[in-house]
Structure formats: structure tokens, C-alpha cells
Amino acid sequence: MAMTAGGCKLTGTTTRTLTMTSPQPKPLIGPMGSTSRRHFVYSMYCWTLFCVILLVFGALIVLWPGPRAQRRRVARCGARLLFRSACIPLRVDGLDRLPKHPHILIANHASFLDALILTAALPASPGYAFVARQEFRSQALLWPILRAVGTIILRPHTDHAAHANIERLRERLEEGDNLVIFPEGAIARAPGLRPFHSGAFVIAARHGVPIVLAGMRGARQALPLKTWQPVRTPLMVVVHAVWQPGDDHDGSPEDMAQAAREAMAPLAGEDIVPSTCSEP
């Protein structure tokens, strides 16, 4: 099937029927009593598990002498072990739609688990370089691990930095890497798909790079923002379709971003938030 959205050619095949309903978390949180105690114990278990896996697999990633693709395989094993040990099921559909050549995968951003979910879900070779903004001081502590797996930390927003950031992403694509970009930029506490930044679409339009649309469900419920209390709930990743910039494309990157947001909303299971809405 082929159709045009925002000036881009949209291609993809449907291999199975998905029920687009958000996974419902198990009712682990309740009034003070046995349910609350179980949730507290589960939270402590998950964070202990995360710290142990981070220390062990983080050391392996940093010290691994092989190429970057091998370090990404180690990271993928660690992420999968984390979800499996925490009894959190992860379902992945549509990996066969991923292009064999460098591309940009965009996904919704609802939780701090998002990068771990995609690390566990996506192929490790040649693998994906995650694109992140420099926001938190804790990133400095994780920088040896992030650098070892090829994460790209964008410079602060200035005109000069914006051009430099795009050049860094272009260079990484030319090296054969795939990119993961969260076009919403930041995580919001309230549900909803926020307006997309246009950087990924600028690169796609200028350099003819395919864009892959993916949607994640369950992450917002599994680790709600500002609570730090994980909830055992199913996770799902759906790789939906590939957007190829067309030769007759005359739309702007902003038009492409809006079209992608409308296409991603049903994959993420969230409504589109109007650009005029402010975050409380």
C-alpha cells in the first residue's frame, strides 16, 4: 500500500491485526495494607535489579574491546533481562518493516523507560544511536556507557548549535548508523502526544533519509513521571510504516512533523495535544 502524507510517500504492509487499546496496569497500588506493601516491595526489587544490571552490564559495555555493535548487543541483553526479571512482558510487532539501510526511527516519548524499551526491542546490529538532549546532571554519570553505545548528546539550543547538531546526525547516518529520535523532545506528566520538533524531518528532506514511525504503549503506566514507583504492566512496540521523502515533495519539515504526529497518535494510543496547550 502507498499513500502520501505531508508530502512523503508512506509505504508499509500489515502483517497482523493489532488491538489498539492501551495496556491496563495490574492494580498493585491500593490503600494502606497488603497491596501497598507489595507495591513497595516490588518497587524496591525493581530499583535494586536496575542498579545491579546497570553496574554489571554497564561495566561490560564500557570495557568491551569489540566494535560498537557488540556493545549494543550487551546493552540489549541487559535491557531484556531487566524487563524479564521484573515480570514485565514486552511485545514487539513490525520489525520486518525496518529498512536495511540507514534510517531515522521516531517514537513517542512518555517515560524514562522509553530508551530501555527500544534498546530491548530493536536489532542491535548495526544498531541504533539514540539522540538525547543534555538536560540532567545525571547524564554525566552515565556518559561512559552512553558514549560506548554511540548515544548522541545534542548541544543547547542556539542557531550555531542547531546547525552543528544536524551535521553530527548526518555524519552518523553516513557512517551506517540508524538514529532514534523522540520528536516530542521532553516527557510530559499528562497523557497526550505533544507537538513534534522538526529536526528529524529536516535531515530526511535534505539527505533523502527514510523515517520509520514507531509507537510505544504501556511505558507511561509502567513508570509514571515524578513517582519513581514502577508498575507491572505489559509493554508494546509497534513499527508501523516507512516514510520516504518524495521527489515531488514541496511541503515543509513542519508539515511532515504534523503529518507524522497524526499518524503516530493511534500507535501510541494517546490523543494529540493542541500546540496551544501549556503543560501544568
Short mmCIF file of C-alpha atoms in Angstrom, two decimals, residues 1-12 211 241-249:
data_model
loop_
_atom_site.label_atom_id
_atom_site.label_comp_id
_atom_site.label_asym_id
_atom_site.label_seq_id
_atom_site.Cartn_x
_atom_site.Cartn_y
_atom_site.Cartn_z
CA MET A 1 0.00 0.00 0.00
CA ALA A 2 1.26 3.51 -0.75
CA MET A 3 -0.16 6.88 0.05
CA THR A 4 1.09 10.41 0.51
CA ALA A 5 1.14 12.12 3.92
CA GLY A 6 2.62 15.58 4.37
CA GLY A 7 4.44 15.28 1.03
CA CYS A 8 6.09 11.98 1.92
CA LYS A 9 5.44 8.61 0.40
CA LEU A 10 4.10 6.27 3.04
CA THR A 11 4.71 2.61 2.47
CA GLY A 12 4.11 -0.35 4.70
CA ILE A 211 11.80 7.93 8.53
CA ALA A 241 5.49 2.25 8.35
CA VAL A 242 8.39 3.83 6.46
CA TRP A 243 8.22 7.36 5.11
CA GLN A 244 10.38 8.03 2.06
CA PRO A 245 10.87 11.69 1.08
CA GLY A 246 9.36 12.00 -2.40
CA ASP A 247 11.00 13.64 -5.38
CA ASP A 248 7.92 15.85 -5.80
CA HIS A 249 7.83 16.84 -2.13
#
